[in-house]
Coordinates of C-alpha atoms in Angstrom, one line a residue:
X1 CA 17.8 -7.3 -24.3
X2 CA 20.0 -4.4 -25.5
X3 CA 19.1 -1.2 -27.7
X4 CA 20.1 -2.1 -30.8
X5 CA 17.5 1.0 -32.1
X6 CA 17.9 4.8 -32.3
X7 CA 14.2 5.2 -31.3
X8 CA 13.3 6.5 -27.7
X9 CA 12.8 3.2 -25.6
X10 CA 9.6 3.6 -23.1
X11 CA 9.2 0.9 -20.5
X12 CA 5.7 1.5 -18.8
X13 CA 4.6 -0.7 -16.0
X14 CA 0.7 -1.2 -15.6
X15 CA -1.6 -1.6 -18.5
X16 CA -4.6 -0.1 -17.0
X17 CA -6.5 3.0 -18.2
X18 CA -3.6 5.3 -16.8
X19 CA -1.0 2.9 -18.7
X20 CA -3.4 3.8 -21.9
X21 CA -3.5 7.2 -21.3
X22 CA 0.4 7.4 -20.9
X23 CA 0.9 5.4 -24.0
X24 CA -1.7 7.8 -26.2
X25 CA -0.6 10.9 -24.7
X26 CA 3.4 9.9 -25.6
X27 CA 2.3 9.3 -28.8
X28 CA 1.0 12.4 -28.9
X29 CA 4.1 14.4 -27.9
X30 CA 6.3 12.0 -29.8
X31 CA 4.3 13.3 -33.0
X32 CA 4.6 16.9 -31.8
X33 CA 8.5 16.1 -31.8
X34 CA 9.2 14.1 -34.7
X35 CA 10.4 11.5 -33.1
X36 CA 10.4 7.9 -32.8
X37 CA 9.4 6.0 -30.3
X38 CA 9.8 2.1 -28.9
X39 CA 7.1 0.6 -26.5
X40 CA 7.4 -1.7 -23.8
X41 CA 4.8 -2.8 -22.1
X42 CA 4.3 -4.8 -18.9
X43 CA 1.3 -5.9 -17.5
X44 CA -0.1 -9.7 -16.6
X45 CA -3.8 -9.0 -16.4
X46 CA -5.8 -10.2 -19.2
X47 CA -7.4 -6.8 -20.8
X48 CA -4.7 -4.2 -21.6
X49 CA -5.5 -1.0 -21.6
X50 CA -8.3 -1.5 -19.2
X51 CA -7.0 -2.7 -15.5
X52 CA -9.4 -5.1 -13.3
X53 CA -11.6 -2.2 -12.5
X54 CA -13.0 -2.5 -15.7
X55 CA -12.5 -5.9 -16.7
X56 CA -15.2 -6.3 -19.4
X57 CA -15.5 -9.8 -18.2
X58 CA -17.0 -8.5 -14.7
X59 CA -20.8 -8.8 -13.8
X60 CA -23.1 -6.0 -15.0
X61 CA -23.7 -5.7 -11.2
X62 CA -20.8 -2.9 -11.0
X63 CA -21.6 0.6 -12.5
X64 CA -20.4 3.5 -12.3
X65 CA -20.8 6.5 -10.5
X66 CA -20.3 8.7 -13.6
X67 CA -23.8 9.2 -15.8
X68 CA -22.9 8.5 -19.5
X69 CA -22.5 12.5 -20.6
X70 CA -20.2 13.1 -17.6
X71 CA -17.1 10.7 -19.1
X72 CA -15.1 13.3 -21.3
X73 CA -12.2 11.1 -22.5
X74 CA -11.8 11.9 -26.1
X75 CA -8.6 10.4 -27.6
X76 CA -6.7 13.4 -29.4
X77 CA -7.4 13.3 -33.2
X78 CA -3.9 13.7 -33.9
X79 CA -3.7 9.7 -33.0
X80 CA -6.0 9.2 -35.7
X81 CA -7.4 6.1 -33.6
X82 CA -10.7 6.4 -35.5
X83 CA -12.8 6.1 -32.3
X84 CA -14.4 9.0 -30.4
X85 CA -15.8 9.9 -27.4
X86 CA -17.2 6.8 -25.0
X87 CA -20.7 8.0 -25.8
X88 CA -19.9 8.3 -29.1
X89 CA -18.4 4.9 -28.9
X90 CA -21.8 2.9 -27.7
X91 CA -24.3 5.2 -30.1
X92 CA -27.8 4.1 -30.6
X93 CA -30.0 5.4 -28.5
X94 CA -27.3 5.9 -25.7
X95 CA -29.3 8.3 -22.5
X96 CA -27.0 10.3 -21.2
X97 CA -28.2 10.3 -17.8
X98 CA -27.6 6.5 -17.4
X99 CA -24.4 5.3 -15.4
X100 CA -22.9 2.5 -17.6
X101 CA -21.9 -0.6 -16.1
X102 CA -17.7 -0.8 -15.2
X103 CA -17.5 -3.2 -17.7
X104 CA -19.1 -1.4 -20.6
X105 CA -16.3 1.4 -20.3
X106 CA -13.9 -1.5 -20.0
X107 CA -14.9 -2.9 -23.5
X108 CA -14.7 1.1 -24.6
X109 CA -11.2 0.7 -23.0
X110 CA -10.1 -2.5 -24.6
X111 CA -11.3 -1.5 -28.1
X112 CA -9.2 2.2 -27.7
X113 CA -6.1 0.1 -26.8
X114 CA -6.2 -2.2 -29.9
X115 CA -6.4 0.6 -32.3
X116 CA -3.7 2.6 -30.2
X117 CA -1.3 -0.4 -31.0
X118 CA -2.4 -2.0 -33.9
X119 CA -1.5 1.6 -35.9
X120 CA 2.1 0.6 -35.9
X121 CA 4.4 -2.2 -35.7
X122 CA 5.4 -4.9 -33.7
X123 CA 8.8 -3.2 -33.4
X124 CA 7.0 0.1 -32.1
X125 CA 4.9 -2.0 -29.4
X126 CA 6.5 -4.8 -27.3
X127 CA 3.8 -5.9 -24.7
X128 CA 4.8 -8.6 -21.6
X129 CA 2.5 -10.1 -19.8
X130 CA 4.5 -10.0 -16.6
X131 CA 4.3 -8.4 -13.9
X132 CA 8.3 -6.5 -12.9
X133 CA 9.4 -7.1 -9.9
X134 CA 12.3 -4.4 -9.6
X135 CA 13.9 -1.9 -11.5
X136 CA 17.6 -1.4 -11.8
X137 CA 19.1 1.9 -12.9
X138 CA 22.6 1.7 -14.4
X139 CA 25.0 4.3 -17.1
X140 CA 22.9 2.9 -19.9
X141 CA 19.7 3.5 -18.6
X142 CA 17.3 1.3 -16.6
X143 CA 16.9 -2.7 -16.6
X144 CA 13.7 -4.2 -15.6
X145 CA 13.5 -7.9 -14.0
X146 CA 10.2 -10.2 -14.3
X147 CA 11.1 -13.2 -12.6
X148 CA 14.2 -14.7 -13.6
X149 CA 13.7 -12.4 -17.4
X150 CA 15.7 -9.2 -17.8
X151 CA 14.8 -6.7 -20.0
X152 CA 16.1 -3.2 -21.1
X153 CA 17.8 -0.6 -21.0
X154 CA 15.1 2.0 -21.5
X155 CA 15.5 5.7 -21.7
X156 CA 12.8 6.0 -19.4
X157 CA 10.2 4.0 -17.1
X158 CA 7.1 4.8 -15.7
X159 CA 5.2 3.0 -13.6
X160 CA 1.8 3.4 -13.6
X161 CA 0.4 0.1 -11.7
X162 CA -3.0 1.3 -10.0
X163 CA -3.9 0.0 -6.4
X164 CA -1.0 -1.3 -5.4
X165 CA -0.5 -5.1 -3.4
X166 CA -0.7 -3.3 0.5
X167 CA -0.3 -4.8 3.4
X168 CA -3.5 -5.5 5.5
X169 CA -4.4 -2.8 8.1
X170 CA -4.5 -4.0 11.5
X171 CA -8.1 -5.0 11.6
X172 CA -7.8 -7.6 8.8
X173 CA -4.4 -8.8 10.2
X174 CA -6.7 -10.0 12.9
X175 CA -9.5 -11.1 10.9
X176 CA -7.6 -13.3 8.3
X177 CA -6.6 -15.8 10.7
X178 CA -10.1 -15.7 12.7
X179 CA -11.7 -17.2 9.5
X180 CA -9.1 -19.6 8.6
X181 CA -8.7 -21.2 11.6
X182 CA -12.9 -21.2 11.8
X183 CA -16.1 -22.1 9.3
X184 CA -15.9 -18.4 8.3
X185 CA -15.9 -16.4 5.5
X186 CA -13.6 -13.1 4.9
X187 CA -13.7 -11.9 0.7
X188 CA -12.9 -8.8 -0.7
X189 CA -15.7 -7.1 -2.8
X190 CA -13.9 -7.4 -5.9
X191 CA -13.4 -9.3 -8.4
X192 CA -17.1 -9.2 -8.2
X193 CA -17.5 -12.4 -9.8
X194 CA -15.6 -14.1 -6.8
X195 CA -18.5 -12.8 -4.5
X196 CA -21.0 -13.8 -6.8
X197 CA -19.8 -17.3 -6.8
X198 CA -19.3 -17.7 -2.5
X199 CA -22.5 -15.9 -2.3
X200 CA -24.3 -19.0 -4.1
X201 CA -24.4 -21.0 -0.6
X202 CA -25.0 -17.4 2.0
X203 CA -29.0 -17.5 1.7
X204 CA -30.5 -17.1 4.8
X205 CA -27.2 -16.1 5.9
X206 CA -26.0 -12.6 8.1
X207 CA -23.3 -10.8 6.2
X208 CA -21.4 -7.6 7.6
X209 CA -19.8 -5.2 5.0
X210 CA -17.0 -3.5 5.8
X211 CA -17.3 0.2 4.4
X212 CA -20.3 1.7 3.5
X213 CA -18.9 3.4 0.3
X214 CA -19.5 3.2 -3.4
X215 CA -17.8 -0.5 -3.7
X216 CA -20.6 -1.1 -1.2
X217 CA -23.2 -0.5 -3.7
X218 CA -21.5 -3.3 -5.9
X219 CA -21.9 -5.4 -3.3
X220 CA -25.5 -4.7 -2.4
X221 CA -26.2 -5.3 -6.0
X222 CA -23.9 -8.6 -6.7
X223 CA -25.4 -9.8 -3.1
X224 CA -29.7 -9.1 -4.6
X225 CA -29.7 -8.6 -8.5
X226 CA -26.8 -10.9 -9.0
X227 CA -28.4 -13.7 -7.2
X228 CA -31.6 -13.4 -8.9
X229 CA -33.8 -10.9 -7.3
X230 CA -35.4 -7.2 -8.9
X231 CA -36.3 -4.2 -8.1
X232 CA -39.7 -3.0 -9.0
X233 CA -41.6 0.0 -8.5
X234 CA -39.5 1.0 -5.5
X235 CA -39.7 -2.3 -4.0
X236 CA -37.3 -5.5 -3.9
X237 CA -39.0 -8.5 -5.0
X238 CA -36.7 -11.4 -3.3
X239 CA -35.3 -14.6 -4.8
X240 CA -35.0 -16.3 -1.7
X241 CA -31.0 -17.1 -2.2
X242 CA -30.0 -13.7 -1.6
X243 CA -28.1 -13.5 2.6
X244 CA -31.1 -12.9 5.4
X245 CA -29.9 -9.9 6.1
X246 CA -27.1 -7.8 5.1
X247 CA -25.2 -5.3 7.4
X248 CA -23.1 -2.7 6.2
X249 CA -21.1 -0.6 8.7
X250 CA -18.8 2.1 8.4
X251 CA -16.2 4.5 10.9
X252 CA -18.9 7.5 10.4
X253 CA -22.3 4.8 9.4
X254 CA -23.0 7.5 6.8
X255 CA -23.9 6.6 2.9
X256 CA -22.4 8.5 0.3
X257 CA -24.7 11.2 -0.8
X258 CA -26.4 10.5 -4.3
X259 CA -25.9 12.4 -7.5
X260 CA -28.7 14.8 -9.3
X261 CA -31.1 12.4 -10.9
X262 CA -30.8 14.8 -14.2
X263 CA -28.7 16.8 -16.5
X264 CA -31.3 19.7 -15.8
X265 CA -30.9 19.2 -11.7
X266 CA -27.5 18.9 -12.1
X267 CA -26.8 22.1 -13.9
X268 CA -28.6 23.7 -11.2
X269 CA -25.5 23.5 -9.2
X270 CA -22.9 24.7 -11.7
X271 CA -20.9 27.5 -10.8
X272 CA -20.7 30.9 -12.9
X273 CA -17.9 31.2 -14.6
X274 CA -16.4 34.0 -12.4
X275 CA -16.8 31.7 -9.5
X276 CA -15.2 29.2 -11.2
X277 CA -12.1 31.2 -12.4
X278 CA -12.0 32.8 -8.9
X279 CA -11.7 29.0 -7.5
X280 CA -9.0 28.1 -9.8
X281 CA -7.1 31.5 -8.8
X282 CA -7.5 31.0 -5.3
X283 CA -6.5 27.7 -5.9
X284 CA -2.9 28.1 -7.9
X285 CA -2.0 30.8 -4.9
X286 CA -3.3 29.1 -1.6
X287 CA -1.4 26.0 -2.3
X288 CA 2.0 27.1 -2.6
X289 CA 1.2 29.2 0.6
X290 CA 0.7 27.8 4.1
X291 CA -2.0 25.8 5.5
X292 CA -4.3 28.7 7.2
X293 CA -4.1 31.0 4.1
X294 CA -5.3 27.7 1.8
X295 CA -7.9 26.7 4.6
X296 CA -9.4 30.4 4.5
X297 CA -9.1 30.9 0.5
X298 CA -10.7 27.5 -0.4
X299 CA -13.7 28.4 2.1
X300 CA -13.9 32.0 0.8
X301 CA -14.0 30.2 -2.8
X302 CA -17.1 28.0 -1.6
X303 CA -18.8 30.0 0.3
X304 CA -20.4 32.4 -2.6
X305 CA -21.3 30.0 -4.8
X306 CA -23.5 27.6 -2.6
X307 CA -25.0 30.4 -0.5
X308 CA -25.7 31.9 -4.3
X309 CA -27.2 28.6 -5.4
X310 CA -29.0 27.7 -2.1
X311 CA -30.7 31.3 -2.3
X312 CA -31.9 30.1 -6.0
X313 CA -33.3 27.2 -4.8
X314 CA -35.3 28.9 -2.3
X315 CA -33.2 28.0 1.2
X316 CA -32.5 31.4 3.1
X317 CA -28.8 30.7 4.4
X318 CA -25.8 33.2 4.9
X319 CA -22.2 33.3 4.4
X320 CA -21.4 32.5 7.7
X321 CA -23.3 29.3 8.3
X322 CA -21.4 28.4 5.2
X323 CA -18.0 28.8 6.9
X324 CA -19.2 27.3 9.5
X325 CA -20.4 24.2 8.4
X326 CA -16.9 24.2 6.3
X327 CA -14.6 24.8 9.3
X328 CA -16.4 21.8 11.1
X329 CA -15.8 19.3 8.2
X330 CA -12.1 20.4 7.8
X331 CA -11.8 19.5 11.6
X332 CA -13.7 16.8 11.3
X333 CA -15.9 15.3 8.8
X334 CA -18.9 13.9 8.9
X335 CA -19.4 14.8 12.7
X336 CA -22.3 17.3 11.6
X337 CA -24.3 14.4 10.3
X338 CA -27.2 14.3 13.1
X339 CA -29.5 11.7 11.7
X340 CA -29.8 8.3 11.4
X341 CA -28.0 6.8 8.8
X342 CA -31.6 5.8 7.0
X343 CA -32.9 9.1 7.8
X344 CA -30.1 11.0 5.9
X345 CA -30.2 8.5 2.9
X346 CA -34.1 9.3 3.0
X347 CA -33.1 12.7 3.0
X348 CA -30.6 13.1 0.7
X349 CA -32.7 10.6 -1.6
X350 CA -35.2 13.1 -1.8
X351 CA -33.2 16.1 -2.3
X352 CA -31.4 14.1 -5.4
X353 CA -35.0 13.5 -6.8
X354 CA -35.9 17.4 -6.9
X355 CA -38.9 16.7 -3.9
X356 CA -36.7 18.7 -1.7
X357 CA -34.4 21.6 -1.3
X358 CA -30.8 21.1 -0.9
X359 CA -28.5 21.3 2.4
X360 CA -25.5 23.0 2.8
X361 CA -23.3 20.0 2.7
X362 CA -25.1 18.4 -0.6
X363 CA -25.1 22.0 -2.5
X364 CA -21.1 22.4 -1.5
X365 CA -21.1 18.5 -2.5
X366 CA -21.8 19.1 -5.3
X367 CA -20.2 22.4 -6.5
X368 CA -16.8 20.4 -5.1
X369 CA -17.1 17.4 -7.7
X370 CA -17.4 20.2 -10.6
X371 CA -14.0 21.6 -9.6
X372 CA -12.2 18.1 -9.3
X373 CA -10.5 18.4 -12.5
X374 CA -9.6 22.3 -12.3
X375 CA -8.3 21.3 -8.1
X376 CA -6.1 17.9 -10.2
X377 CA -4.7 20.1 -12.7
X378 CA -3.6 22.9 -10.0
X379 CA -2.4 20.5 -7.3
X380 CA -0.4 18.6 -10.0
X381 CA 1.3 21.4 -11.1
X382 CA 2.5 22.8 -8.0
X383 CA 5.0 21.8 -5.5
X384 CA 2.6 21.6 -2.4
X385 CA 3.9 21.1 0.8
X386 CA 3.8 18.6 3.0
X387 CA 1.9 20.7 5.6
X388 CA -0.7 21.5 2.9
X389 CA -0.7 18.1 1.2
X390 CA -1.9 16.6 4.4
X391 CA -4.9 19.2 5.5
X392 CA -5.9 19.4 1.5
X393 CA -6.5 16.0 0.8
X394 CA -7.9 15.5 4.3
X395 CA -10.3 17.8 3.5
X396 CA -10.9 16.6 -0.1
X397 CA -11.3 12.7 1.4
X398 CA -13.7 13.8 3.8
X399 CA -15.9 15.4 1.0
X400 CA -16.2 12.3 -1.0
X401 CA -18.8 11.4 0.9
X402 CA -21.1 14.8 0.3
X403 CA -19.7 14.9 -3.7
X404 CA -18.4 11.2 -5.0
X405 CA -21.9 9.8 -4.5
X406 CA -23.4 6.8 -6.7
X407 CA -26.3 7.6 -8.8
X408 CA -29.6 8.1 -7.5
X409 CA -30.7 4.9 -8.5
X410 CA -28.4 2.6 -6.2
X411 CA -29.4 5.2 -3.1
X412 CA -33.2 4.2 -4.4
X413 CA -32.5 0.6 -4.4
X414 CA -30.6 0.8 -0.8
X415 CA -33.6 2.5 0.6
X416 CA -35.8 -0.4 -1.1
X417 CA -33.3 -3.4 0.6
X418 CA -33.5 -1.4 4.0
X419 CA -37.7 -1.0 4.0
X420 CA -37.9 -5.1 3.1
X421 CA -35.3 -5.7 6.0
X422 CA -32.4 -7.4 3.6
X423 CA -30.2 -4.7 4.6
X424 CA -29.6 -3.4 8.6
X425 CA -28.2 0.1 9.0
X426 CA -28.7 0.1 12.7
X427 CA -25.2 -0.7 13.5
X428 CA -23.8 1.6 10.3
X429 CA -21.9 3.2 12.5
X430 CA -18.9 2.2 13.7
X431 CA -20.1 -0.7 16.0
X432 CA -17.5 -3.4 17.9
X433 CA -16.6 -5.9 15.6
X434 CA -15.8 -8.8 18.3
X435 CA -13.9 -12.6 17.1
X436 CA -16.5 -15.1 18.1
X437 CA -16.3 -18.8 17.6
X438 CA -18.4 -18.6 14.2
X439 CA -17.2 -15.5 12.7
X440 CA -18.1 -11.9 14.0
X441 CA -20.5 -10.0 16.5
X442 CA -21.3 -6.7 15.4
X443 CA -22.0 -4.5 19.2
X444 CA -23.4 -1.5 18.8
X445 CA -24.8 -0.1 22.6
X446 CA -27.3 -3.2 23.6
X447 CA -27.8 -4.3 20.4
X448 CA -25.7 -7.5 19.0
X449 CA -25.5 -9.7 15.9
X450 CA -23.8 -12.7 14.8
X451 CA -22.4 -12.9 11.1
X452 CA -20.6 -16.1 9.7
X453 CA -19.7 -14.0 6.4
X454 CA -17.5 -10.9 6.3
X455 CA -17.4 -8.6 2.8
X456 CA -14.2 -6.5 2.7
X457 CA -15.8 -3.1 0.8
X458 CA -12.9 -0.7 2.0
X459 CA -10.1 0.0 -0.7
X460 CA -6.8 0.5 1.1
X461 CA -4.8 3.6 1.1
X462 CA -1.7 3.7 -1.3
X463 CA 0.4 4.1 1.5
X464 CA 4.0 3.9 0.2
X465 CA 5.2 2.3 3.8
X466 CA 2.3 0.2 3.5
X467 CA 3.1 -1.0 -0.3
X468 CA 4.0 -4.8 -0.4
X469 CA 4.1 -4.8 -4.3
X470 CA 7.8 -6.4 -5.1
X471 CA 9.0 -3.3 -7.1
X472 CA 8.0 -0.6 -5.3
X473 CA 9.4 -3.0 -2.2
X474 CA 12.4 -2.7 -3.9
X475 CA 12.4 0.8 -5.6
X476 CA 12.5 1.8 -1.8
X477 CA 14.4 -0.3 0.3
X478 CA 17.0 1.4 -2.3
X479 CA 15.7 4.7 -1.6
X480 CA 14.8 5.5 -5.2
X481 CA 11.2 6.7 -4.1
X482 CA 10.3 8.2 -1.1
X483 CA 7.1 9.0 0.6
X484 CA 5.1 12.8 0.7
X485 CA 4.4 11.3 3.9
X486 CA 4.1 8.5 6.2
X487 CA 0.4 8.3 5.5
X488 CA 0.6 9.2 1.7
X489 CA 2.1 7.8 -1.2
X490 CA 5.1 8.3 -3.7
X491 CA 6.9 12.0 -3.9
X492 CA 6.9 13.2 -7.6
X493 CA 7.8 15.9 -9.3
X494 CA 5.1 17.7 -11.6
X495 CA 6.0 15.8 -14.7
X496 CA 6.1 12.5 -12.9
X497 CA 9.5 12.1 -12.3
X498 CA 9.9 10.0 -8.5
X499 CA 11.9 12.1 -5.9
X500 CA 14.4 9.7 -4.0
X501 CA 15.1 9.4 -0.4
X502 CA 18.0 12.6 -0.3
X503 CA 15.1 14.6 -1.8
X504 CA 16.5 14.6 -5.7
X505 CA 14.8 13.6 -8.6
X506 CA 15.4 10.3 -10.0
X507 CA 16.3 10.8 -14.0
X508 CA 14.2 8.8 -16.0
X509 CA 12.0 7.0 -13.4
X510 CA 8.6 8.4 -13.1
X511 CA 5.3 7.6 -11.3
X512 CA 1.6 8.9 -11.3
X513 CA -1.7 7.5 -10.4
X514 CA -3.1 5.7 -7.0
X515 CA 0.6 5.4 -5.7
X516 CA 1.0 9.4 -5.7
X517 CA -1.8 10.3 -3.2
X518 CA 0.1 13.2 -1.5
X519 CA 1.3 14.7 -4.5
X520 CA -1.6 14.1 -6.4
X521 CA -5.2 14.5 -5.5
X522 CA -8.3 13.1 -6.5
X523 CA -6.4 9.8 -8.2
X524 CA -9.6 7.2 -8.1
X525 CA -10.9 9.9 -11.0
X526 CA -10.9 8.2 -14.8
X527 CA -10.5 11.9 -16.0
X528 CA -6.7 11.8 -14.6
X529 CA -6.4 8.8 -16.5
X530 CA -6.1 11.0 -19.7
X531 CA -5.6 14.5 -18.6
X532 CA -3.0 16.7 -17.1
X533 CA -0.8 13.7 -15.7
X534 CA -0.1 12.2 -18.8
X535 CA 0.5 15.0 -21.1
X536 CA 3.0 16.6 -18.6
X537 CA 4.9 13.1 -18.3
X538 CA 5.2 13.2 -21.7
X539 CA 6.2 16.3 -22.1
X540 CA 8.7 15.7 -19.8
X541 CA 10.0 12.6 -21.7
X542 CA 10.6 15.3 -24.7
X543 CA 12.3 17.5 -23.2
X544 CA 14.8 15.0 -21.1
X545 CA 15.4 13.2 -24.6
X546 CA 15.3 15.4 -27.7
X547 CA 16.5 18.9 -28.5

């Protein structure tokens, strides 16, 4: 293909709800400009727009971990999509406090990318499904290969692909093999209707879980409610082909705390406004600082606010048992976790429920989820360093544990599987997972047990050294993208744009999502799908391309 057209020629690579925000939010600034703009879209799952997170096609097993009044996605009104809000979107009798299913949002998804394409012509929108394999940047601008088809040149590419194809970490590079060669089974948790389908021949069966973290919900629910059994009353009532028992296991054995069971608990935990403005100052200055002076202003930003909100509730605490439960969790989370793992899903049950008062690390929890977007929006803009990159989103991993949680209801039905012994947390945490001739022996201290089924529940990191994907393979073995670090993803520039191997930026080549964990933070949110990201690619488009 060659431009035979004075519009702006787009290539965008990935078609799932960051692809749609890109495409809506160029629109946007193309509108702003005057100017027109050419659409080429590449992606070879089925539902554009929407990614196989939210494939509406999925079982209604998956939710999310959003309640209904939480997703703030409104398409601007300049687009003219005639389609609001997503809780606008369903309407009836929609309760705000529920947490839709993934595949709900994914229909909300699908329907917003038809009317984002359909409003122009087939000229305007070009969409592939193929998945691009490299990227090849010449005088006229940049070619893109699917196979053996060639397409381009474009002004400007961005690739936008999600989870990325990653090679296996060293545990499943043992594992894979293990249950080849043997009557055992190793599946990833998603696409959940994959596990439904091998899980139709595991009753009476032991399954381990790798990961005890929200995809572990899924699979609790795909491995009880999708194979016919219900919760009632607090209890499970069995079907008798759900697995014997089910054993989770994690490198810390902790759940994720749940979320406030209401919009009236919830607000409970809202910051004032000062404290909220004081966080977002502390936060622009810190971060373009060193790593001691953002360690110390991020605690000081914390540290008012919870021991504020604590005192309301009732719990006598002071600033410095605060800072110090803070300093131990940037050291090292999760090591001041001192119960059980059932004990502290008990307690944390209750403490979601309004019977009991909130701890330190679920108030902070949860004053840290409510200052995701404002932390996005600041880390995105700025240049962080590497030094600060690393201890920041160390820190900000370790917390999605104490503010990422599900809702209360899948911490309500875990509890439920654990009291009618389908689910095992005694070796939650961090047991010896040994090859045996069946499958796997889980060893924790004297304790042993035998599983012939192993459910992968652990996403991988977007690692750029890690990344097996053939494009990004190829983008840098040529040195066109380069890494924040070794154990982070993709270097970019505030407005996207990659940063190559000599440290330059690479003109008309940008990148954001998953594959930018380093210099972006909190990418797993569907808030950056359509926020700050977007709109500053695209405003970056404009000002590389028109005058």
């Amino acid at each position: 293909m060659s431009n035979q057209s004075n519009k702006l020629r787009i290539a965008i690579v990935g078609l799932g709800p960051r692809g749609l925000g890109a495409i809506e939010a160029l629109r946007v600034a193309a509108i702003k400009k005057g100017t027109q703009l050419e659409m080429h879209l590449f992606d070879p799952e089925a539902w554009p727009g929407v990614g196989p997170n939210y494939s509406p096609d999925q079982t209604s097993n998956c939710i999310l971990n959003l309640p209904t009044r939480a997703i703030q996605i409104t398409p601007d009104q300049r687009l003219q999509l005639g389609i609001g809000n997503f809780d606008e979107w369903v309407g009836g009798d929609c309760d705000p406090d529920e947490f839709p299913t993934r595949a709900r949002l994914g229909e909300y998804f699908a329907d917003r990318f038809r009317r984002s394409t359909a409003c122009a012509s087939e000229d305007d929108f070009k969409h592939y499904r193929l998945g691009v394999t490299r990227a090849i940047k010449s005088d006229s601008g940049w070619q893109l290969e699917a196979g053996e088809q060639s397409f381009g040149p474009f002004d400007e590419v961005l690739l936008t692909q999600g989870q990325p194809l990653t090679a296996p970490d060293p545990q499943l590079r043992r594992w894979r093999p293990h249950a080849e060669a043997r009557s055992a089974t190793l599946i990833s948790a998603y696409p959940d209707k994959d596990l439904l389908h091998a899980a139709q021949s595991w009753a009476g069966h032991s399954v381990g879980v790798r990961g005890l973290g929200l995809s572990t919900f899924d699979v609790l629910r795909v491995l009880t409610l999708g194979l016919g059994g219900s919760f009632q009353n607090g209890t499970y009532q069995p079907s008798g082909r759900e697995p014997g028992r089910i054993l989770p296991f994690s490198l810390d054995g902790q759940a994720p705390l749940p979320k406030p069971i209401d919009a009236q608990l919830d607000a409970r935990f809202d910051p004032t406004v000062a404290e909220a403005d004081r966080f977002l100052n502390v936060a622009r200055r810190s971060l373009s600082g060193d790593t001691k002076a953002a360690r110390a202003a991020l605690f000081d930003s914390l540290i008012t606010p919870s021991v504020r909100i604590m005192n309301e509730f009732g719990v006598g605490v002071d600033a410095k048992a605060i800072a110090t439960w803070l300093a131990s969790e940037w050291d090292d989370p999760g090591v001041q976790e001192t119960k059980s793992p059932v004990e502290a899903l008990r307690s944390n049950t209750e403490i979601a429920r309004g019977d009991a008062p909130p701890s330190i690390e679920f108030t902070i929890g949860q004053i840290w989820r409510k200052w995701q977007d404002d932390l996005r929006r600041v880390f995105g803009e700025t240049e962080v360093s590497r030094d600060i990159a690393d201890a920041t989103i160390g820190f900000d991993e370790g917390l999605k544990r104490v503010s990422y949680g599900p809702p209360l209801r899948s911490a309500e039905e875990l509890l439920a599987l654990v009291d009618c012994g389908i689910v095992c947390l005694s070796m939650a945490d961090d047991p010896d997972v040994l090859l045996t001739s069946n499958g796997w022996q889980l060893k924790d201290d004297d304790d042993t047990t035998q599983v012939s089924v192993m459910v992968d529940a652990v996403l991988p990191s977007p690692t750029l050294e890690a990344m097996l994907d053939p494009l990004m393979v190829s983008l840098r073995d040529a040195g066109l993208v380069s890494a924040v670090d070794e154990d982070l993803g993709v270097r970019i520039l505030p407005d996207g744009l990659a940063i190559d191997a000599k440290g330059q930026p690479v003109r008309g080549l940008s990148v954001f999502g998953r594959m930018t964990l380093g210099s972006s933070i909190g990418v797993d949110s569907i808030h950056d799908c359509f926020g700050d990201a977007p709109r500053r690619w695209a405003d970056g488009v404009m000002k590389r391309h028109v005058t």
